[in-house]
Coordinates of C-alpha atoms in Angstrom, one line a residue:
X1 CA 42.2 -7.8 -6.5
X2 CA 43.6 -6.8 -3.8
X3 CA 42.5 -3.1 -4.7
X4 CA 39.0 -4.6 -5.0
X5 CA 38.3 -6.4 -1.6
X6 CA 38.6 -2.4 -0.1
X7 CA 36.1 -1.0 -2.4
X8 CA 33.5 -3.8 -1.7
X9 CA 34.4 -3.5 2.4
X10 CA 33.6 0.0 2.1
X11 CA 30.3 -0.7 -0.2
X12 CA 28.9 -3.0 2.5
X13 CA 30.2 -0.5 5.8
X14 CA 28.5 2.4 4.8
X15 CA 25.7 1.6 2.2
X16 CA 21.7 0.1 3.8
X17 CA 22.2 -3.5 3.2
X18 CA 19.7 -3.5 6.1
X19 CA 16.8 -2.4 3.7
X20 CA 19.0 -4.0 1.2
X21 CA 17.9 -7.3 2.6
X22 CA 14.4 -6.2 3.2
X23 CA 13.7 -5.3 -0.2
X24 CA 14.8 -8.9 -1.7
X25 CA 13.3 -10.5 0.6
X26 CA 10.2 -9.1 -0.3
X27 CA 11.0 -9.5 -3.8
X28 CA 11.9 -13.5 -3.4
X29 CA 8.4 -13.6 -0.7
X30 CA 7.3 -12.1 -3.9
X31 CA 8.5 -14.4 -6.8
X32 CA 7.6 -17.7 -5.2
X33 CA 3.3 -16.4 -4.8
X34 CA 3.8 -15.2 -8.1
X35 CA 5.1 -19.0 -9.1
X36 CA 2.4 -20.4 -7.7
X37 CA -0.2 -17.5 -9.2
X38 CA 0.1 -18.4 -12.6
X39 CA 1.1 -22.3 -12.0
X40 CA -2.6 -22.8 -14.4
X41 CA -1.0 -21.1 -17.2
X42 CA 1.4 -23.5 -17.3
X43 CA 4.9 -21.1 -18.2
X44 CA 7.2 -20.0 -16.4
X45 CA 8.1 -17.2 -17.5
X46 CA 6.2 -14.2 -15.3
X47 CA 8.8 -16.2 -12.7
X48 CA 12.1 -15.8 -15.2
X49 CA 11.2 -12.3 -15.9
X50 CA 10.5 -11.1 -12.5
X51 CA 13.7 -12.8 -11.7
X52 CA 15.5 -10.9 -14.0
X53 CA 14.1 -8.0 -12.9
X54 CA 14.7 -7.9 -9.7
X55 CA 18.3 -8.9 -10.5
X56 CA 18.6 -5.9 -12.7
X57 CA 17.4 -3.7 -10.0
X58 CA 19.6 -5.3 -7.2
X59 CA 22.1 -3.4 -10.8
X60 CA 19.9 0.0 -9.9
X61 CA 20.5 -0.6 -6.4
X62 CA 24.0 -0.2 -6.5
X63 CA 24.0 2.3 -9.1
X64 CA 21.8 5.1 -6.8
X65 CA 23.5 4.2 -3.9
X66 CA 27.0 5.2 -5.2
X67 CA 25.7 7.7 -7.5
X68 CA 25.6 11.3 -5.3
X69 CA 21.7 12.2 -5.8
X70 CA 22.9 16.1 -5.6
X71 CA 24.1 15.0 -8.6
X72 CA 20.9 13.0 -10.0
X73 CA 18.8 16.7 -9.4
X74 CA 21.2 18.9 -10.2
X75 CA 21.1 17.6 -14.1
X76 CA 16.9 19.0 -13.4
X77 CA 16.6 20.5 -16.6
X78 CA 17.1 17.4 -18.8
X79 CA 15.3 14.7 -16.1
X80 CA 12.0 16.6 -16.2
X81 CA 12.5 16.7 -20.5
X82 CA 12.9 13.3 -20.4
X83 CA 9.6 12.9 -17.9
X84 CA 7.9 14.6 -20.4
X85 CA 8.9 13.2 -23.6
X86 CA 9.3 9.9 -22.1
X87 CA 5.4 10.1 -21.6
X88 CA 4.4 12.0 -24.8
X89 CA 5.8 9.0 -26.3
X90 CA 2.4 6.6 -25.4
X91 CA 0.5 8.7 -27.2
X92 CA 1.8 7.5 -30.7
X93 CA 3.4 4.3 -29.2
X94 CA 1.0 3.0 -26.1
X95 CA -0.8 -0.5 -25.4
X96 CA -3.2 -1.6 -23.0
X97 CA -2.0 -3.1 -20.4
X98 CA -3.7 -5.9 -17.9
X99 CA -5.3 -3.1 -16.0
X100 CA -7.0 -1.6 -19.5
X101 CA -5.3 1.7 -20.1
X102 CA -3.0 2.3 -22.4
X103 CA -0.3 3.3 -20.8
X104 CA 2.8 0.7 -21.7
X105 CA 5.4 0.5 -23.8
X106 CA 5.6 -2.3 -26.2
X107 CA 9.2 -3.8 -27.9
X108 CA 10.2 -7.3 -29.3
X109 CA 8.0 -8.4 -26.3
X110 CA 8.9 -6.6 -23.2
X111 CA 7.1 -4.5 -22.2
X112 CA 7.8 -0.7 -20.1
X113 CA 5.5 0.7 -18.4
X114 CA 6.9 5.0 -18.0
X115 CA 5.3 5.9 -15.2
X116 CA 6.6 3.8 -12.8
X117 CA 10.3 5.2 -13.9
X118 CA 9.2 9.0 -14.0
X119 CA 7.9 8.4 -10.8
X120 CA 11.2 8.3 -9.3
X121 CA 12.4 10.5 -11.2
X122 CA 9.4 13.2 -9.6
X123 CA 10.6 12.3 -6.9
X124 CA 14.4 13.2 -6.9
X125 CA 12.8 16.8 -9.0
X126 CA 9.7 17.4 -7.0
X127 CA 12.6 17.0 -3.3
X128 CA 14.9 19.2 -5.3
X129 CA 12.1 21.8 -6.7
X130 CA 11.0 22.1 -2.6
X131 CA 13.8 22.4 -1.6
X132 CA 15.5 25.1 -3.1
X133 CA 12.9 27.2 -2.7
X134 CA 12.6 26.3 1.0
X135 CA 15.8 27.6 1.4
X136 CA 16.0 29.9 -1.0
X137 CA 13.0 31.0 -1.8
X138 CA 9.3 31.3 0.5
X139 CA 8.1 27.7 0.4
X140 CA 5.3 29.1 1.5
X141 CA 4.7 32.3 -0.8
X142 CA 2.2 32.3 -3.5
X143 CA 4.2 32.3 -5.9
X144 CA 6.1 29.7 -4.6
X145 CA 3.1 27.1 -3.9
X146 CA 2.2 28.0 -7.3
X147 CA 5.4 26.7 -9.3
X148 CA 5.1 23.7 -7.0
X149 CA 1.3 23.3 -8.4
X150 CA 2.1 24.0 -12.0
X151 CA 5.0 21.4 -11.6
X152 CA 2.4 18.4 -9.9
X153 CA 0.0 18.9 -12.7
X154 CA 1.7 19.2 -15.3
X155 CA 2.9 15.5 -14.3
X156 CA -0.7 14.4 -13.3
X157 CA -2.1 15.5 -16.3
X158 CA 0.0 14.1 -18.8
X159 CA -0.1 10.9 -17.3
X160 CA -4.1 11.2 -17.3
X161 CA -3.6 12.9 -21.0
X162 CA -1.5 9.7 -22.4
X163 CA -2.3 6.9 -20.9
X164 CA -6.0 7.7 -19.0
X165 CA -4.1 6.1 -15.7
X166 CA -6.0 7.5 -12.4
X167 CA -4.2 5.1 -10.6
X168 CA -0.8 6.1 -11.2
X169 CA -1.9 9.7 -11.0
X170 CA -3.2 9.4 -8.0
X171 CA 0.6 8.7 -6.4
X172 CA 2.1 10.7 -8.1
X173 CA -0.5 12.8 -5.8
X174 CA 0.1 11.1 -2.9
X175 CA 3.7 11.7 -3.7
X176 CA 3.5 15.4 -3.9
X177 CA 1.1 16.1 -0.5
X178 CA 3.1 13.9 2.0
X179 CA 6.3 15.7 0.5
X180 CA 5.2 19.4 1.2
X181 CA 4.2 18.0 3.8
X182 CA 7.8 17.0 5.3
X183 CA 9.0 20.4 3.4
X184 CA 7.1 22.7 6.1
X185 CA 4.2 24.1 3.8
X186 CA 2.0 25.0 6.7
X187 CA -1.5 24.4 7.4
X188 CA -3.5 26.9 5.6
X189 CA -2.4 25.5 1.9
X190 CA -3.2 22.0 2.7
X191 CA -6.7 23.5 4.6
X192 CA -6.9 25.8 1.7
X193 CA -6.2 23.1 -1.2
X194 CA -9.0 20.5 0.4
X195 CA -11.5 23.9 -0.1
X196 CA -10.5 23.9 -3.8
X197 CA -10.8 20.1 -4.2
X198 CA -13.7 20.1 -2.7
X199 CA -15.9 23.6 -4.8
X200 CA -13.9 21.0 -8.3
X201 CA -14.9 17.6 -7.4
X202 CA -18.2 18.4 -9.0
X203 CA -17.6 19.1 -12.0
X204 CA -14.6 17.1 -12.5
X205 CA -17.4 14.3 -10.8
X206 CA -19.6 15.2 -13.8
X207 CA -17.1 16.1 -17.1
X208 CA -14.5 14.0 -16.9
X209 CA -14.9 10.8 -15.7
X210 CA -16.5 8.1 -17.6
X211 CA -19.5 6.1 -15.7
X212 CA -17.7 3.3 -15.0
X213 CA -15.0 5.2 -13.3
X214 CA -17.8 7.0 -11.3
X215 CA -18.8 3.4 -10.6
X216 CA -15.4 1.4 -9.5
X217 CA -15.1 5.2 -7.2
X218 CA -18.4 4.3 -5.5
X219 CA -18.2 0.5 -5.8
X220 CA -16.9 0.0 -1.9
X221 CA -19.5 2.3 -0.3
X222 CA -22.8 1.6 -2.7
X223 CA -24.2 -1.5 -2.7
X224 CA -26.6 -0.9 -5.5
X225 CA -24.2 -0.7 -7.6
X226 CA -24.1 -4.2 -10.0
X227 CA -26.2 -5.9 -6.9
X228 CA -25.9 -9.2 -8.8
X229 CA -22.7 -9.2 -8.8
X230 CA -21.7 -10.4 -11.9
X231 CA -20.1 -6.4 -13.9
X232 CA -17.3 -4.9 -11.9
X233 CA -18.3 -6.1 -8.1
X234 CA -16.9 -9.9 -9.6
X235 CA -13.1 -9.1 -9.0
X236 CA -13.1 -8.0 -5.8
X237 CA -16.7 -10.3 -4.7
X238 CA -14.0 -13.1 -5.9
X239 CA -10.9 -11.2 -3.5
X240 CA -12.4 -11.1 -1.0
X241 CA -13.9 -14.9 -1.1
X242 CA -10.7 -16.0 -1.7
X243 CA -9.2 -14.0 1.6
X244 CA -11.7 -15.1 3.4
X245 CA -11.1 -18.6 1.5
X246 CA -8.2 -18.8 3.8
X247 CA -8.2 -18.3 6.5
X248 CA -5.3 -18.6 9.0
X249 CA -2.8 -20.5 7.4
X250 CA -4.2 -20.6 4.1
X251 CA -4.5 -23.7 1.7
X252 CA -0.9 -24.1 0.8
X253 CA 1.3 -22.7 -2.5
X254 CA -1.1 -23.8 -5.7
X255 CA -4.0 -25.0 -3.8
X256 CA -6.0 -22.6 -3.8
X257 CA -8.9 -22.9 -5.5
X258 CA -9.9 -19.2 -6.2
X259 CA -5.7 -18.4 -7.4
X260 CA -5.7 -22.0 -9.2
X261 CA -8.9 -21.1 -11.9
X262 CA -9.6 -18.1 -13.5
X263 CA -12.0 -16.8 -11.2
X264 CA -9.5 -14.3 -9.7
X265 CA -8.0 -12.2 -12.9
X266 CA -4.8 -10.4 -12.6
X267 CA -3.7 -12.7 -9.5
X268 CA -0.3 -12.4 -10.3
X269 CA -0.7 -8.1 -10.7
X270 CA -3.4 -6.5 -9.1
X271 CA -5.0 -9.4 -6.8
X272 CA -1.7 -10.9 -5.7
X273 CA -2.7 -9.9 -2.2
X274 CA -6.1 -12.0 -2.5
X275 CA -3.6 -15.0 -3.4
X276 CA -1.0 -14.5 -0.7
X277 CA -4.0 -14.9 1.7
X278 CA -5.9 -17.8 0.1
X279 CA -2.6 -19.9 0.1
X280 CA -0.8 -18.3 3.1
X281 CA -3.3 -16.8 5.6
X282 CA -3.5 -14.4 8.2
X283 CA 0.0 -15.2 8.7
X284 CA 1.2 -15.1 5.4
X285 CA -1.2 -11.6 4.5
X286 CA 0.5 -10.6 8.2
X287 CA 4.7 -11.3 7.1
X288 CA 3.8 -9.8 3.7
X289 CA 2.5 -6.2 5.3
X290 CA 5.7 -6.4 8.1
X291 CA 7.9 -6.3 5.4
X292 CA 6.1 -3.7 3.8
X293 CA 5.9 -1.9 6.6
X294 CA 9.8 -2.6 7.8
X295 CA 10.7 -0.5 4.3
X296 CA 9.1 2.4 4.9
X297 CA 10.3 2.6 8.7
X298 CA 13.4 2.3 7.0
X299 CA 13.3 4.6 4.7
X300 CA 11.5 7.4 7.1
X301 CA 14.8 6.6 9.1
X302 CA 16.9 7.2 6.7
X303 CA 15.4 10.4 6.2
X304 CA 14.9 12.1 9.4
X305 CA 18.8 10.9 9.5
X306 CA 20.1 12.9 6.3
X307 CA 22.0 15.5 5.1
X308 CA 20.0 17.7 4.0
X309 CA 16.3 18.7 3.6
X310 CA 16.2 17.9 -0.5
X311 CA 17.4 13.8 0.7
X312 CA 15.2 13.7 3.5
X313 CA 12.4 14.7 0.8
X314 CA 13.5 12.3 -1.5
X315 CA 13.3 9.6 1.4
X316 CA 10.4 10.8 2.5
X317 CA 8.9 10.2 -0.9
X318 CA 10.7 7.2 -1.7
X319 CA 8.0 6.0 1.4
X320 CA 5.4 7.6 0.4
X321 CA 4.6 5.5 -2.9
X322 CA 5.2 2.1 -0.7
X323 CA 2.8 3.6 1.8
X324 CA 0.3 4.3 -0.8
X325 CA 0.6 1.2 -2.9
X326 CA 0.3 -1.0 -0.1
X327 CA -2.6 0.7 1.9
X328 CA -4.6 1.4 -1.8
X329 CA -4.2 -2.7 -3.2
X330 CA -4.1 -4.0 -0.3
X331 CA -7.6 -2.1 0.4
X332 CA -8.7 -3.0 -2.9
X333 CA -8.7 -6.9 -1.9
X334 CA -10.2 -6.9 0.7
X335 CA -12.8 -4.3 -0.4
X336 CA -13.2 -1.2 1.5
X337 CA -10.9 0.9 -2.2
X338 CA -12.2 1.8 -5.6
X339 CA -10.3 -1.2 -8.1
X340 CA -7.9 1.2 -10.0
X341 CA -4.9 -1.0 -10.9
X342 CA -2.5 -0.2 -8.2
X343 CA 0.0 -3.1 -7.4
X344 CA 1.5 -4.2 -4.7
X345 CA 5.4 -3.1 -4.0
X346 CA 8.2 -6.1 -4.7
X347 CA 5.2 -8.7 -4.8
X348 CA 2.8 -8.4 -8.0
X349 CA 4.5 -9.1 -11.0
X350 CA 5.7 -6.0 -13.1
X351 CA 9.5 -6.1 -14.2
X352 CA 8.9 -2.0 -14.7
X353 CA 7.8 -2.4 -11.1
X354 CA 10.8 -3.9 -9.8
X355 CA 13.2 -2.2 -11.0
X356 CA 11.9 1.0 -10.6
X357 CA 11.5 0.6 -7.3
X358 CA 14.6 -1.0 -6.6
X359 CA 16.1 1.9 -8.1
X360 CA 14.3 4.3 -5.7
X361 CA 15.6 1.8 -2.5
X362 CA 19.2 2.4 -4.1
X363 CA 18.3 6.8 -3.4
X364 CA 17.3 6.1 -0.2
X365 CA 20.5 3.8 0.0
X366 CA 23.0 6.8 -1.4
X367 CA 21.7 9.5 0.9
X368 CA 23.0 6.8 4.0
X369 CA 25.8 5.9 1.6
X370 CA 27.0 9.6 2.5
X371 CA 26.9 10.9 6.1
X372 CA 25.6 13.8 7.1
X373 CA 28.3 16.6 7.6
X374 CA 30.3 16.8 10.5
X375 CA 28.9 20.4 11.5
X376 CA 25.2 18.5 11.6
X377 CA 26.6 15.5 13.1
X378 CA 28.3 17.4 16.5
X379 CA 24.8 19.0 17.0
X380 CA 22.9 15.5 16.7

C-alpha cells in the first residue's frame, strides 16, 4: 500500500482531473436523462449499459493517460491496418442500428459501432501524418497534400462503402479540416479545396446521393418537402415541439409529454437534446452546452500547451469531434441542420461512443501528463 500511494498521488497530480471531472459530470447527467427518456420502455437496460460503458470509459481514460501517445502513434502501420480491417468487417457482419445504416457489429447481444472506435485511432494517425510532413517534409507541397487527401479519402470512402453512414463520415471530414488548419496548411489549399468541392457537388448530388438523402439535406431549408409533416419532417417537428413545450425550466424529469410517449423517436440517442429541452427547459439545455463547451476549451488549452505538434493536433482533433457533433446534434433537434444520425457527445445513449470518447479524453489527459521539455518551458 505504501508503494501504491505515491503512484496514485503522482497520477492525480499530473493527469487532467478537471477534464475527467467534466466528462464524468456530463456522462452522469446523460445517464439521468437516458433514464427518463427510456422510462416508458419499462426496462432499465439502457441505464445499466450506459453506466457500465462509463465505468469502462474511466478505465480507458486512465489507460490512455498513462500510455504515451507518441508510442501509440509509432505503431501507425498496425493501427491503420486495424482501422481498415475493422471497417471492412462490416461488409459481411454489419447490422442496422437505430439510424438505419449497417454500421453496427453485434455479438452475444452486445453492439459495437466500429466508426466510433476507428475515429479515435484516425485522430492519432492523422496527427502523426501531418506532424511528420510538417517537421520533415513540406506540408504545403503538392505531394504532401496528396498524401493527406489519400489518407482521408480511404477512411471516408470505407465508412460510406461499408455502412452507408454519411453522418459519421462527415465527422471525419470536419476533423480532417480542423487538423489541417491547426497543422499550418496554407489558406490557398482550402480555397482550392472549396472550389473543387463546389465543382464536384452536382455530380455527387445527382449520381451518388439517394433521393431520401437529398431530401434530408434540404429538409431544414425547403418547406415544400413533406409539407404535411407525416414523413421525414415528423422527427424534427416533434423535436421542436418538445423543446418549445419545455420553456425555461421544463416539465420535469419523467414528465415530458413528448419524451414519455412514442411521438419522439430516437429520444435516448439522436434526439436526447429534445428530451433535455422538454423536461429540463432552456436552463437544462444551457447547462449541457456549457459542459460540452468547457470540455472543448479544455482540450484546446491542453493542445496549446502541449510538448510537440503531434500532441497539439491530437487535442485539436478531439476538440473538433465534440464541436461538430454538438453543433450537428443540437442543430437537427431545433431544425436548422439535416437529420443524419449524429449523437450528442457524453449524453446520447451508446456504449461505443461513450468509451471511445473517454479514451480520446485519456489521450488529451496523457498529453498534459507529460509536460513540455525544459527547453520549451523556459521560453514559454
